[in-house]
Coordinates of C-alpha atoms and ligand atoms in Angstrom, one line a residue:
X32 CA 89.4 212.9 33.2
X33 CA 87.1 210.5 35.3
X34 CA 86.5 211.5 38.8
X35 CA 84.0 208.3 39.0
X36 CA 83.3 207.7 43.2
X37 CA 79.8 205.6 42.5
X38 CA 80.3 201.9 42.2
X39 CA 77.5 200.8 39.6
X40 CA 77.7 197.1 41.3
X41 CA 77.1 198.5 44.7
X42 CA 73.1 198.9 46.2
X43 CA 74.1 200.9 48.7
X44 CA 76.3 203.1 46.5
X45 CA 73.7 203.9 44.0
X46 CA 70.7 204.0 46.4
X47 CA 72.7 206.9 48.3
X48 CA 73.6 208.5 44.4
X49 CA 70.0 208.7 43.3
X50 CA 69.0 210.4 47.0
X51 CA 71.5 212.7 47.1
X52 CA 71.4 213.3 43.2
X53 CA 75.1 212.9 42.5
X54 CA 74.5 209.8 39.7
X55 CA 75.7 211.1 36.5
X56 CA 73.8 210.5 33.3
X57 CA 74.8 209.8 29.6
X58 CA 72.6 209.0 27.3
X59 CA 74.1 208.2 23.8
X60 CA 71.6 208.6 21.0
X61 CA 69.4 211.3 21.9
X62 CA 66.6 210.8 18.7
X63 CA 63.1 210.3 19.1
X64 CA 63.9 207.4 22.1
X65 CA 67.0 208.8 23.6
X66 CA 66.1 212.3 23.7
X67 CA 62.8 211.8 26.0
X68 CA 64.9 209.2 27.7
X69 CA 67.5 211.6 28.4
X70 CA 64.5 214.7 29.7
X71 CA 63.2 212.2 32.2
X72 CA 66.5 211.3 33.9
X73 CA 67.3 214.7 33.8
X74 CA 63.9 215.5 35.5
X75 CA 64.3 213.2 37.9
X76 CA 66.6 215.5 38.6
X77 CA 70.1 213.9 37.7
X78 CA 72.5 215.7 35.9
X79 CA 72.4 214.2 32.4
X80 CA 74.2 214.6 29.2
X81 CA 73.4 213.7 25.8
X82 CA 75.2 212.7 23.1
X83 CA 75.0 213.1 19.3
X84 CA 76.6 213.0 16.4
X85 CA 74.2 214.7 15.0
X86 CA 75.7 218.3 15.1
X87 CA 72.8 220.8 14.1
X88 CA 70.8 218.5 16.4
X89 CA 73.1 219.1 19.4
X90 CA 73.4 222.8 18.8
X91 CA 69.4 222.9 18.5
X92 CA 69.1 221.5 22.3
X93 CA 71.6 224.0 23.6
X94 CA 70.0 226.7 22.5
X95 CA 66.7 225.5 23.9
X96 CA 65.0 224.7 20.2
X97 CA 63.1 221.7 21.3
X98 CA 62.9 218.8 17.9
X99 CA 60.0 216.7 19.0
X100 CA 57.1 218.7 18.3
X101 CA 54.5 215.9 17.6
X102 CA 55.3 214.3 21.1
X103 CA 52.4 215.8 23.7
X104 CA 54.0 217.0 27.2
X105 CA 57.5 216.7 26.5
X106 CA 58.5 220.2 25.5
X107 CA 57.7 221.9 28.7
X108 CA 60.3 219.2 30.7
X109 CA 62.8 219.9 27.7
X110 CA 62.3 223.5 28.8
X111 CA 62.6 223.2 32.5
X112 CA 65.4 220.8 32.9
X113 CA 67.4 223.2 30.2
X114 CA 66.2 225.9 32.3
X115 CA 67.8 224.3 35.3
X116 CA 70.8 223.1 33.3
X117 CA 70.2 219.8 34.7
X118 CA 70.3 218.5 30.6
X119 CA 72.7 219.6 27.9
X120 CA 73.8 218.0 24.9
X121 CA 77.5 217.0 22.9
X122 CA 79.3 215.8 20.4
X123 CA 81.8 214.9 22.5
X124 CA 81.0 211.5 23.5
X125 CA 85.1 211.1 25.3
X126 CA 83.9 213.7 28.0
X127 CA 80.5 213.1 28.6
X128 CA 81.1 209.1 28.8
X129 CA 84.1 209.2 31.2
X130 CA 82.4 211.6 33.7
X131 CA 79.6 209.8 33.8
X132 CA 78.5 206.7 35.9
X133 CA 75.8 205.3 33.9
X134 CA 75.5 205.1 30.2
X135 CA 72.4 204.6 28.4
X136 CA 72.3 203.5 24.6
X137 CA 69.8 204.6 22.5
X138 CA 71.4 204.5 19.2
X139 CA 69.7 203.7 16.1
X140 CA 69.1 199.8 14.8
X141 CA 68.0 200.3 11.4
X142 CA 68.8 197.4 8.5
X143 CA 69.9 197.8 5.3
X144 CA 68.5 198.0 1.8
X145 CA 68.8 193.7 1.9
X146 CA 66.9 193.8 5.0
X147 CA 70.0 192.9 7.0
X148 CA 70.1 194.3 10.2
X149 CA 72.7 197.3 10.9
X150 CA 74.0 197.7 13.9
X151 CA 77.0 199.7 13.2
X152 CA 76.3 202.4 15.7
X153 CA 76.2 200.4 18.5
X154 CA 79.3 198.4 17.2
X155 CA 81.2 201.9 16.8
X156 CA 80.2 203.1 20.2
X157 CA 80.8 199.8 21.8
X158 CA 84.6 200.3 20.2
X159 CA 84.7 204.1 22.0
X160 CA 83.4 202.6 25.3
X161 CA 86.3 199.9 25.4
X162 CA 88.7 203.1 25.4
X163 CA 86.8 205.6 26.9
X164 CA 84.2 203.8 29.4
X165 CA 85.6 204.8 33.5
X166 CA 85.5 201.4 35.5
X167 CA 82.7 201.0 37.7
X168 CA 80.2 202.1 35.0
X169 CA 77.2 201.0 34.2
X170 CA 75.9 200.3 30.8
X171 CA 72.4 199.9 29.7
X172 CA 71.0 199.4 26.1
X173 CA 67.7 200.3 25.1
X174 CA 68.3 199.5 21.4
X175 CA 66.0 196.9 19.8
X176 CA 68.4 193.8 19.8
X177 CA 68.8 190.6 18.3
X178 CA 68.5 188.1 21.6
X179 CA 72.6 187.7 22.5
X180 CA 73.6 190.6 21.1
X181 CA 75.0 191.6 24.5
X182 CA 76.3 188.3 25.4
X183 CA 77.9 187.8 22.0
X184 CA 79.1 191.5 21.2
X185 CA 78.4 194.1 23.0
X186 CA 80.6 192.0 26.2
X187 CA 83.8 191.4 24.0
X188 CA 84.1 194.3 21.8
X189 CA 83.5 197.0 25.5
X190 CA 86.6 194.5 26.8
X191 CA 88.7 195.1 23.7
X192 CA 91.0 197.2 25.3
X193 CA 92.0 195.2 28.1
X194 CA 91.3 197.8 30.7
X195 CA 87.3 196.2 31.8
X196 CA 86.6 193.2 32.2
X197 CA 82.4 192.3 32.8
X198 CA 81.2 191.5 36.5
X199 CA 84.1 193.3 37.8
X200 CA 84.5 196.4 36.8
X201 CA 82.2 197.2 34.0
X202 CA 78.4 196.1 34.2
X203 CA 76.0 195.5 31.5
X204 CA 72.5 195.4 30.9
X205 CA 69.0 195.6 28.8
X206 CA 65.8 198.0 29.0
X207 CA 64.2 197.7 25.9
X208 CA 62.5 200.9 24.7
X209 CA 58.6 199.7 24.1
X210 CA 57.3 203.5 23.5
X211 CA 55.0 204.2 20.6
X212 CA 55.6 207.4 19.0
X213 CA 53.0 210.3 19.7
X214 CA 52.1 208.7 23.0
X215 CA 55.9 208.3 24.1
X216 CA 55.4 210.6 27.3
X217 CA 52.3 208.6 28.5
X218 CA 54.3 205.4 27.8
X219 CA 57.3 205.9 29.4
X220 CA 55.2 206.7 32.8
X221 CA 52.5 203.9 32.3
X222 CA 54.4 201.0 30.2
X223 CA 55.8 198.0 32.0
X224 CA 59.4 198.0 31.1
X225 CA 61.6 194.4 30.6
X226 CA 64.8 194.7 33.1
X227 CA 67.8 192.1 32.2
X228 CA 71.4 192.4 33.0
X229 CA 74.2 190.6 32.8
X230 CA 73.5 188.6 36.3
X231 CA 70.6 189.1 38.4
X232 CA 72.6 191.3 41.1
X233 CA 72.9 194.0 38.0
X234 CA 69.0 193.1 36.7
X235 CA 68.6 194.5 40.7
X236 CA 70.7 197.8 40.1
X237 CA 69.0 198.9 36.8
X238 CA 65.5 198.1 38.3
X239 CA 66.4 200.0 41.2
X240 CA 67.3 203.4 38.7
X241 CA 64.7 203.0 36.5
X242 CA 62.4 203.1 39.5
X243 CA 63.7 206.0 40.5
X244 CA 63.3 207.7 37.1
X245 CA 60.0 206.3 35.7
X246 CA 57.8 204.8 38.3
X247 CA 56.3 201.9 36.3
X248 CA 56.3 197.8 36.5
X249 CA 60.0 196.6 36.1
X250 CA 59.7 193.3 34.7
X251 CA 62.6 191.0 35.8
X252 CA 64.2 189.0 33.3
X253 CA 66.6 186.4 34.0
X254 CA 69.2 187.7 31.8
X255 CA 69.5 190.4 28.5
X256 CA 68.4 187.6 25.9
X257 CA 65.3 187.1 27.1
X258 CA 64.7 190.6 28.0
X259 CA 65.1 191.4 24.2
X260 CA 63.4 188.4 22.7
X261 CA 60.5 189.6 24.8
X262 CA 60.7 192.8 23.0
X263 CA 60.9 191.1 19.5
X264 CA 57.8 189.3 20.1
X265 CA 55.8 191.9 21.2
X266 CA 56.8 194.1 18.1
X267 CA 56.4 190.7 15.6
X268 CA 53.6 189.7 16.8
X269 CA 52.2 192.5 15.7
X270 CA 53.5 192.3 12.5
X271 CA 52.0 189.1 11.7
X272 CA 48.8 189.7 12.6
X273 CA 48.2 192.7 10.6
X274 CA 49.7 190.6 7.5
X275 CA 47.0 188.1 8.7
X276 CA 44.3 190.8 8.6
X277 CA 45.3 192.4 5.7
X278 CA 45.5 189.4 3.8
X279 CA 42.0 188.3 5.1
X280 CA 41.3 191.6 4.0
X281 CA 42.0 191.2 0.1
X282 CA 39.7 187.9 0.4
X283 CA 36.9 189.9 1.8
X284 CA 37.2 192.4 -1.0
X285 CA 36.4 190.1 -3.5
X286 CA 33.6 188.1 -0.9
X287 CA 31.5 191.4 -0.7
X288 CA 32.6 191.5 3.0
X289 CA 33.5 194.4 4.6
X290 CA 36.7 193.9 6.7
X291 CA 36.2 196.6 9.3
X292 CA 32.7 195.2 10.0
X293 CA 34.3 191.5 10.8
X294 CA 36.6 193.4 12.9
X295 CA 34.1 195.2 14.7
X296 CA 32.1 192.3 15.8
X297 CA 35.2 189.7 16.3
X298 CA 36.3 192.5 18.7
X299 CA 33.8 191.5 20.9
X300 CA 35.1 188.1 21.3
X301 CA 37.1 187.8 24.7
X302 CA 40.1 186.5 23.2
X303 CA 40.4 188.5 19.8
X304 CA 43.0 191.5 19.4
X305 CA 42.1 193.4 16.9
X306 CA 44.8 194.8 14.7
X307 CA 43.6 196.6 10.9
X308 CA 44.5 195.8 7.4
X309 CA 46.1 198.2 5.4
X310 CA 48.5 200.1 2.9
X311 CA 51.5 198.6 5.0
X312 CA 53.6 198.5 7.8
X313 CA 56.7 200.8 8.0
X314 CA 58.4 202.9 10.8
X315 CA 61.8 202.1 12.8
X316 CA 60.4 198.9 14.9
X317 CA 58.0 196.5 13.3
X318 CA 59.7 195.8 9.5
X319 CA 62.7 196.2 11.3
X320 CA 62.1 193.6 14.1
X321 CA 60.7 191.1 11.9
X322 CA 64.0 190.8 9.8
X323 CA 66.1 190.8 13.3
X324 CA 64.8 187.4 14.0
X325 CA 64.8 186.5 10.7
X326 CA 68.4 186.8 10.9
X327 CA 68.5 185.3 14.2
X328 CA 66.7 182.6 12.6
X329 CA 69.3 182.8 9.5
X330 CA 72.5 182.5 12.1
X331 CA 70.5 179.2 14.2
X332 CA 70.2 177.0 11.0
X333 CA 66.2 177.6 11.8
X334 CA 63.2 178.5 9.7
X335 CA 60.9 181.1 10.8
X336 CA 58.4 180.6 7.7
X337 CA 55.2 182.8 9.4
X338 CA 57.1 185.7 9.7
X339 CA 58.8 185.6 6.5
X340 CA 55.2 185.0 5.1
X341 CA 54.1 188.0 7.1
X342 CA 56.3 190.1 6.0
X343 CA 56.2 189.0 2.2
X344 CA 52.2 189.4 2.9
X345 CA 53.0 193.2 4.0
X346 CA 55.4 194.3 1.6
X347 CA 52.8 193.6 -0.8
X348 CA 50.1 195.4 0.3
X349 CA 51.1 198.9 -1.5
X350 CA 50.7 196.6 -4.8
X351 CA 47.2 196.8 -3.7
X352 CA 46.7 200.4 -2.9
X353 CA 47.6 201.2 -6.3
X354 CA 45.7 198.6 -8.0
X355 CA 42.3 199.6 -5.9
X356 CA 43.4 202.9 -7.8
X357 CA 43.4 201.6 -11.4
X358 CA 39.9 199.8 -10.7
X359 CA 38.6 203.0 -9.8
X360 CA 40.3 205.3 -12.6
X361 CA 38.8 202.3 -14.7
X362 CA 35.3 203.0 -13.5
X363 CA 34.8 206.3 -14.1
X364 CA 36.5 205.9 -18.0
X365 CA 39.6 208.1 -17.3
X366 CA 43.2 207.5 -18.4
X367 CA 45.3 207.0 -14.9
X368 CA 48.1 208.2 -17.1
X369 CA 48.8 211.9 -16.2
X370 CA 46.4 212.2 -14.1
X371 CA 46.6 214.6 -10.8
X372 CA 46.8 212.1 -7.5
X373 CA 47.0 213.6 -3.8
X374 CA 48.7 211.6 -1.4
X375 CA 46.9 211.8 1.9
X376 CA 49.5 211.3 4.5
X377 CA 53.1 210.2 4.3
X378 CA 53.9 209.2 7.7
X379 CA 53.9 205.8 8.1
X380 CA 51.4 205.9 11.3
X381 CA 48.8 208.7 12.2
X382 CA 49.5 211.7 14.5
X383 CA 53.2 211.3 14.2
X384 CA 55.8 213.4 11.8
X385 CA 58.0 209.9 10.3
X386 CA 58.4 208.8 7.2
X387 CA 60.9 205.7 7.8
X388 CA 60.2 202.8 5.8
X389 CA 56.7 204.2 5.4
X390 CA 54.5 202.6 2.7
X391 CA 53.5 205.8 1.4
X392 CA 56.8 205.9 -0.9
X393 CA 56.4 202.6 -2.7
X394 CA 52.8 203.4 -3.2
X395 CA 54.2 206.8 -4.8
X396 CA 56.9 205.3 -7.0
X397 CA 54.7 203.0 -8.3
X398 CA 51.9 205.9 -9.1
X399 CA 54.7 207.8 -11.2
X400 CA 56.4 204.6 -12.7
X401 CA 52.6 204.4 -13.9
X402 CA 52.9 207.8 -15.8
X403 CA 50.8 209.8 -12.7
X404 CA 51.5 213.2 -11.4
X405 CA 51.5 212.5 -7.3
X406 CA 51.3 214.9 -5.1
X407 CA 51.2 214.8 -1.3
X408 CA 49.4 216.5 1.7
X409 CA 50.7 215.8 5.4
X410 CA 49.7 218.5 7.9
X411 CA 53.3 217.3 9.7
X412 CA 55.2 218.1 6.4
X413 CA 53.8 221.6 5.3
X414 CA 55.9 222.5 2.0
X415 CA 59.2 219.7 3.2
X416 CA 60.3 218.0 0.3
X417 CA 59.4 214.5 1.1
X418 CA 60.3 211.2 -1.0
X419 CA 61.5 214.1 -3.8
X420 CA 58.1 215.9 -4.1
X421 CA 57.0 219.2 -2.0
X422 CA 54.1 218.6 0.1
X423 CA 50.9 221.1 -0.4
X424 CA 50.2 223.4 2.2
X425 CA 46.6 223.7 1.9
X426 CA 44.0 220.7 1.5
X427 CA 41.2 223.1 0.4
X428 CA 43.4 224.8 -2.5
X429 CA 45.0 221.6 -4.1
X430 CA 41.5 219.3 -3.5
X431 CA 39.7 220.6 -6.6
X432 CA 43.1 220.2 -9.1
X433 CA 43.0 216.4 -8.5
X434 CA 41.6 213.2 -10.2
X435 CA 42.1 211.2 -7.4
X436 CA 43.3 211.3 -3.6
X437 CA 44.6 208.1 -1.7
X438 CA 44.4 208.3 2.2
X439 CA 47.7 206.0 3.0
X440 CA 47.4 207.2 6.5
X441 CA 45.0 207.6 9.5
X442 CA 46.0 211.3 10.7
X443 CA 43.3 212.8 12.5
X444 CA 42.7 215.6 10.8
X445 CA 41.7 213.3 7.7
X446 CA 38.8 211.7 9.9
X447 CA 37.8 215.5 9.7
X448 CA 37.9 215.9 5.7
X449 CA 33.9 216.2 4.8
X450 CA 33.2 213.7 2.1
X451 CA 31.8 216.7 0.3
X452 CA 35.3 218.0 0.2
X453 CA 36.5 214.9 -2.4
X454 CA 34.1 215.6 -4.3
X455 CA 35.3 218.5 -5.4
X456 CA 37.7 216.5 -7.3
X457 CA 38.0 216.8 -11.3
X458 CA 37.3 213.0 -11.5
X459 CA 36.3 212.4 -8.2
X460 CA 38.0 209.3 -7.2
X461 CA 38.4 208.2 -3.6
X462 CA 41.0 205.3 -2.1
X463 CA 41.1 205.0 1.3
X464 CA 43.4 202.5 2.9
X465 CA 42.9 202.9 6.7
X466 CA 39.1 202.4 7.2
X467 CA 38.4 205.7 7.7
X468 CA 35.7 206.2 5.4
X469 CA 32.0 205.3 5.3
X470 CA 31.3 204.0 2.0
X471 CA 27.7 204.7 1.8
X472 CA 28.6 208.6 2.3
X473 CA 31.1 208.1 -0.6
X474 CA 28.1 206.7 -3.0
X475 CA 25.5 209.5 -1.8
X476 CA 28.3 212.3 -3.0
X477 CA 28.7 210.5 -6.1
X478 CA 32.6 209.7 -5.2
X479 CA 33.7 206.5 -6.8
X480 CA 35.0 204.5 -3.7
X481 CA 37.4 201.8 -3.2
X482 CA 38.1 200.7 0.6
X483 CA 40.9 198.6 1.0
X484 CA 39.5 195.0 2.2
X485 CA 35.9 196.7 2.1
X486 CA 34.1 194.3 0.0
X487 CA 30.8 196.4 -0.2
X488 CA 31.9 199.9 -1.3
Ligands
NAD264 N1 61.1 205.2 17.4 C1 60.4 204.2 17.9 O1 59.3 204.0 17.7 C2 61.1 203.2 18.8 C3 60.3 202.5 19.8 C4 61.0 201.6 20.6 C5 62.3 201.3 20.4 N2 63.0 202.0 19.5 C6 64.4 201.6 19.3 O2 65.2 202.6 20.0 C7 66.4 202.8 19.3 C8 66.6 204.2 18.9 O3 65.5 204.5 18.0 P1 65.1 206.0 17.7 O4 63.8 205.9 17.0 O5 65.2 206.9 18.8 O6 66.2 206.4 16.6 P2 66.5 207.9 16.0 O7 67.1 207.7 14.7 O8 65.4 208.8 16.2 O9 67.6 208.4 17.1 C9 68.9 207.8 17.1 C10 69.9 209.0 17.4 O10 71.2 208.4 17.5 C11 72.1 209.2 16.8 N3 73.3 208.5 16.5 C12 73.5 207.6 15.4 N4 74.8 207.1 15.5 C13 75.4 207.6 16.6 C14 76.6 207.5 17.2 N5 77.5 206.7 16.6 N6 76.9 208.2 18.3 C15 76.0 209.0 18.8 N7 74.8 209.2 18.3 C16 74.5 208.5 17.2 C17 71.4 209.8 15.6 O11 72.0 211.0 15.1 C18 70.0 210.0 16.2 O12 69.8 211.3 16.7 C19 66.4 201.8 18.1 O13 67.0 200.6 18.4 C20 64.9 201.6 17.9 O14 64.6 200.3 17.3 C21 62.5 202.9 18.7

């Protein structure tokens, strides 16, 4: 049962909880967001408790097996605020949400196989909180958001129940999670973060927590709309101007141009942000955020035609990969049919272990649908099964067995792959999608070359 004493409405309630330490934590949703989310409250030092329905997941915490390995500096917090029992994880989300004051929601918003967005597992939890949420609380969602989400939804479906009613004894609000994966330690302490709740009195109380916890520029907002059509833009904005690029990019090809020598010298324009053509754009924000105003758009009667172009323009672009791949095979006289392809890198952006929505599976479906044999190497996936084939182990062993090797992404430890390596290749054929690759040392090792939106190789 709830023995809640903090007011979540009251300044001088929660200024005295954070000094004295005695605000309690939930964070629901402890994934690649929700579980850093969760360390740093916890180091902050407020008792925090996570929760999961992902069982093995939970159990893994508890015993101290830390999940993120691919995120720098986290792992030694995970260790110390386990250590110090000031973090723990559950299943139980009855418990942990009625003995806790605030409530942070970090729960997936993925969409579905018609790009509709899903947001099931905030609806579900939404349901729980109506029963289960003590008054007084305070709710924050970090989840990526269609703009009224909270004003439409979230409000009416916590209030179900009858028992909380919004402004008076339950409290809403938005911090949209900007982190980029692989960098989300650096972000969270450096990153300006968006602040909107349901009035501006609780815009003041989440600003005045998130202070506490993460030190950075809290951007006001004047209410959780805008807050999350801030975030939308950011992450769209993005999205277009890659498809821009990358589109650009398939002109240059055929112009003799090479795309990441525009790129280089338009960087030096004061006003031009560069962003890089190539085999896609995956992962759990940008597709994802695209098609969340898209159906904005949809439900306001409106047309948003430069995204939908965008993302048309993107979801393309793996088409491409494996057409640069039949020009080559082409070129040097042999079949692409059974031939031996390696996959360089599955994840769908460098230095990170993620393969969601990554381009790197439509690129490989469409390899075997043309009668290939694909295999895959991603130093984050030694010997995993990933998109139903097991990734190699060792670069140096499966190299010389292949025809042909496609980077798809721009890991690191690719940039550090001697060209003299691919051309150990039975063929050798070379695609690389990212830019990564000098052509000219491609030629000199007799490698034949295609660069995605590199006109001269
Ligand atoms: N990963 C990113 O790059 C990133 C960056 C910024 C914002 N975001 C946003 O943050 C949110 C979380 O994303 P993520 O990448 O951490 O997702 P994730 O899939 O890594 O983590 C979500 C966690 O929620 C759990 N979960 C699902 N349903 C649940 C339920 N009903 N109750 C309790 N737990 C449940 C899952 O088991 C999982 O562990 C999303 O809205 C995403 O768009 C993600």
């Amino acid at each position: 049962m709830s023995n809640l004493k903090i007011n979540m409405n009251n300044h001088g309630d929660i200024e005295e909880a954070l000094k004295s330490q005695t605000l309690r934590v939930c964070i629901v949703g402890i994934g690649r967001i929700g579980l850093p989310t969760a360390l740093l409250f916890a180091k902050s030092g407020l008792n925090t408790i996570g929760v999961d329905i992902n069982e093995n997941l939970v159990q893994n915490i508890n015993s101290g097996i830390y999940p993120l390995k691919d995120e720098p500096g986290i792992e030694e917090i995970f260790n110390d605020v386990i250590k110090n029992k000031k973090f723990s994880a559950t299943t139980k989300i009855e418990d942990a949400v009625s003995n806790s004051d605030l409530i942070v929601l970090s729960l997936p918003t993925p969409m579905d196989e018609n790009n509709i967005p899903d947001y099931s597992a905030l609806r579900s939890v939404a349901t729980k909180l109506s029963e289960i949420l003590s008054p007084n609380s305070l709710v924050i969602v970090e989840s990526t958001i269609e703009p009224g989400f909270i004003e439409d939804e979230m409000i009416s479906t916590i209030s179900e129940s009858g028992r909380l009613k919004i402004e008076e004894n339950f409290f809403i609000g938005v911090c949209p999670e900007n982190a980029n994966p692989g960098e989300i330690l650096h972000d969270f302490t450096n990153l300006p973060r968006l602040v909107g709740g349901i009035n501006n009195h609780v815009t003041k109380m989440i600003k005045m927590i998130y202070d506490f916890v993460f030190s950075v520029e809290l951007v006001e907002m004047p209410n959780c709309k805008t807050a999350n059509a801030v975030k939308l833009t950011t992450n769209v904005f993005r999205d277009i101007n890659i498809a821009f690029i990358s589109e650009l990019s398939l002109m240059f090809e055929k112009l003799g141009i090479d795309t990441m020598q525009v790129l280089d010298a338009a960087k030096k324009k004061y006003n031009f942000q560069i962003h890089y053509p190539g085999a896609g754009v995956g992962g759990p924000c940008l597709p994802i955020n695209s098609y969340q105003l898209l159906n904005s758009a949809k439900r306001m009667g409106v047309k948003l035609s430069m995204i939908e172009s965008g993302r048309k323009i993107n979801e393309k672009m793996p088409d491409h990969v494996v057409k640069l791949t039949s020009d080559a095979f082409k070129e040097s006289n042999k079949p692409l049919q059974n031939s031996d392809i390696l996959i360089l890198g599955v994840s769908y952006k460098p230095n990170v272990k993620d393969i969601q929505l990554s381009p790197a599976e439509k690129i490989i479906k469409k390899l075997q649908n043309l009668g290939t044999n694909v295999h895959v190497y991603d130093p984050y996936f030694p010997s995993e099964n990933v998109f139903g084939i097991k990734v190699e182990d060792n670069l140096d062993d499966i190299l010389p067995k292949m025809d042909a090797a496609i980077i798809v992404t721009s890991h690191d430890d690719f940039k550090k792959i001697k060209i003299s390596s691919f051309a150990k290749m039975k063929n050798p054929i070379l695609i690389d999608t990212r830019g990564i690759i000098d052509p000219s040392s491609a030629k000199l090792e007799k490698v034949i070359f295609r660069g995605l939106g590199r006109g001269n190789s």
